[in-house]
Amino acid sequence: MLDAPVDAEVKARREADLRRAWETPKGWRYWSAVNNTEVGVWYSLTAFFFMLCAGVLALLMRIQLAVPDNDFLSADRFNQFFTMHGSAMMFLFAVPMFEAVSILILPAFLGARDMPFPRLSAYGYWSFLIGGIFVLGSILFNVAPSSGWFMYPPLATEQEGIGPDIWLLGLSFIEVASIAAAVELIVGTIKCRPPGMRINLMPLYAWYVLVVGVMILFAFPPLIAGDFLFELQRSMDWPFFDPDRGGDPLLWQHLFWIFGHPEVYIVFLPSIAIAAMIVPTAAQRPMVGYSWIVLSAVGVGFLSFGLWVHHMFTTGLPSLSLGFFSAASEAVVIPTGVQIFAFVATLMVGRVTMSQPMLWIAGALAIFTAGGLTGVMVAIAPFDWQVHDTYFIVAHLHYTLFGGMVFPIIGGIYYFYPFITKKKMSDRLSRWAFWLTFSGFNICFLPMHLTGLQGMPRRVVTYPEAAGWDVLNMVSTLGSFIVAAGILVFAWDLLRPKGRQPLTERNPWNAGTLEWSHDVPEEAWGVRSVPYISSRYPLWEQPKFLERFDDGKFYIPDAPEGKRETIVTSAVDAVPQAVVQVTGPAWVTLWAAAFTGGAFILPVFKFYWLSAFSGVCAVACVIYWLWTSTAQVPKTPMRDAGLGLRLPVYVTGPKAPGWWAVFITMLGDATAFASLVFGVFFFWTARPDFPPEGAALPDMMWALLALLAFVVAWGATVAARELNRGGRQGVARWCIVGAVVATLAALGGMWLAIVLPGLQPETHAFPAVMYALTVWTSAHCVLAVVMLLYCLAGSVFGKLTQLYDADLRNTTLFWHFMCLSGVITTLLVGVAPRLM
Amino acid sequence: MTEETPFRHESIWHMVAAPTVWTLHFAIIYAITAVECSKIGTPEVARLSILVLTVVALALIGWIAWKAWVQWDYPDDQDYVHDKPTVEDRREFLGHAGFLLSIASAIGVIFVAMPALFIETCL
């Protein structure tokens, strides 16, 4: 069948259909595009711009530190600069850059037309843009946060002005966008692989994306929970971190670093994933030790969650506890080292060509290894006690992040540039950029090890001449400007007009992976036909691959109904399951992002009602978007997918990407909730007065009634799903109504349990945390009611039927989590305080 | 004669079972130590529990490793590349990766438990 010739006329017609379906909007409508190739480019350029801004802040700080007793910057401005430098590099560059690059190239690795939820990517991008400008822009008004990128209380909770609020709310907003992108990337990797691409054939990049996506789900929510508590303290004076009223500043440090340490690996793994794609191409042979790299990615993913306390070695925790984290920090070296050895082994057995990208990867490996070695040193608690908060740490972290992130990303941009723009970057400029950045980096940061060992603390605005740190600081400052020159050369090469330059050849590096089957000149359809994969390097190992691919001999080479579609396959063996429609250009995503931004940003200025209104508008936008474009009842239930395969166009339950998206989102949400629960137990162990003696305890009876109502609501939702599937829509609708009533009852019961006994959240951390749990679960109750009503409306208006019940299945899945968190909340509020 | 394929042959969950044991071991010993050090002040019970939990965790990981080794089935065809589009290669790959992860997890468990051997106080 694959060798049967395709009629030229049929081929031309199919291409025209596809081109029309995937056409990028023109003119000002261009900004309504949601295609991964557009959104990915905007996303990465925005992240790069934020990186340049944060880099400028670093240069200004280096000028200030070049000579002793300098007064180039005031102390307050210096504080704002180092806070924003760290925050922007982490939240506005490193993590978003991973998401941007993945959105841009992952579908191509997987031979998919697009990401599973293009509008979600667009929504994430616009949220990121709005949040990023808001956070970074604050520096221009001299109101930026200034307590360091980790915002330790009590300094940050007591700080005057709106700086900490900008940090908390602005970055929470961006974290939500990051989680949205993580959901997208995980579902993309699990459900949108091409037929035949079993899990043992998946490109290594996809493995890393999967691991990092899951890490984001477990790492970001604790910070969101921390931000939630922090902002409640800032705006409502609930004393979670105030030791005078039963709080504890260390809780913030725990929540921050449970996020913050995995974050380092969240930044590092995707960058090393790019190296894992470049190395086999440079060596012109398959990667040595595929299973070992998977071991390494997955192992690092797990172990990186056991390291957070190594940022807190000096906080006076029991030394036994410090020992666990020190040991885990040393253990993580094993999987990290394994992947580097696998790269080196691949290069050793291959025939290496030192191409532009490979030069950057080689630099990355050298610098990262140096950073890793100092990491092994600071993971030992007594050594850390000596160098904690000195420039030694600054040197260490920049070695790991430059080597582990900046160099591989730049290498990756050189590598993928022909894929993205169909043009090449300059060989000569690349070498200039590399050697300037590489030598400048070492001139800047190598001396800092010594500066630190000589005792210079981090985050000081200046130092006296007598300290003897002046020569080293001057060298570092010179080095920093050499780095800046290198980055500028790179930026010029990246952005310079290339109109007259010829188009690149199709596979300029002679790589073996799917993305190099791209079309030159560009086509917006992603892939001409979704291929059947039987090898890890199809372009090297599958005979006649490109010819068949271009002739549209594989799956869905057409768009008969003019819809944007992609193939959904099973999670492990990539057996085709459906051809699903993906969403096209829309303005509603932009509106949704703008209103979500309003909901997060307006509270900074105490406009609480406007913020609530903006939140309601955001929800309305999202409902409109879901109602009009997702889980539509199809006109024809099956579609001819090519190669003699007929597939359904609507799937529901665990086969559907939407079900996975809900499941994954809820895992993240459950992690945030677990962080709040951790908070309760943390207070219990850290404070002798939790709950304080003689304090009012929440009412047990109302809490238990609420618990019962949660279980009833859950049961009614499950019953509605089953009855609907059994064809009894009428009864199913009444079950949904019952579930709504029970949810509202649970909501009321929870509040009565804490309000009736007279708990005052401002007085002590105990009532405050009881209130916080109730607020959290109440917000979820509201969401649950909205989802149930959405299903009810769907059932009444024919969007949700016996066969096409994806919305109800997803709502039920949400309810499994909702019920669990409702039960835990009510037990923690109603029963646990009586046992503590 | 065809036999039903066991779920573990196509399960990523089985592949990550060993690091999950590491995670649980880590979380529990951290929690036990934190509670005992704050409520009692000396870690005797914690150290004893860590010993017991470590033995249990290592036994579990050993069992997981053995199942993964059988699934990898290395002595049979000495395949460690697994790059064919077949059910066999997918099964062997998941077994191989699961086996390697068991080794890394066992090292992790031993590492993390070691401080309890040497540190006798909460200070």
GROMACS .gro file of C-alpha atoms in nm, chain A residues 204 207-208 276 287-298 338-340 342-343 346, chain B residues 100:
model
   23
  204LEU     CA    1   1.500   1.131   2.402
  207TRP     CA    2   1.137   1.157   2.747
  208TYR     CA    3   1.285   1.464   2.907
  276ALA     CA    4   2.065   1.467   2.361
  287MET     CA    5   2.281   0.760   2.108
  288VAL     CA    6   2.475   0.508   2.311
  289GLY     CA    7   2.276   0.386   2.610
  290TYR     CA    8   1.919   0.501   2.538
  291SER     CA    9   1.792   0.313   2.846
  292TRP     CA   10   2.064   0.473   3.056
  293ILE     CA   11   1.955   0.822   2.952
  294VAL     CA   12   1.597   0.735   3.041
  295LEU     CA   13   1.720   0.607   3.377
  296SER     CA   14   1.906   0.932   3.424
  297ALA     CA   15   1.615   1.161   3.331
  298VAL     CA   16   1.365   0.971   3.545
  338VAL     CA   17   2.525   0.888   3.376
  339GLN     CA   18   2.378   1.104   3.101
  340ILE     CA   19   2.699   1.300   3.059
  342ALA     CA   20   2.641   0.853   2.770
  343PHE     CA   21   2.696   1.171   2.567
  346THR     CA   22   2.835   0.855   2.187
  936LEU     CA   23   1.857   0.044   3.620
   0.00000   0.00000   0.00000
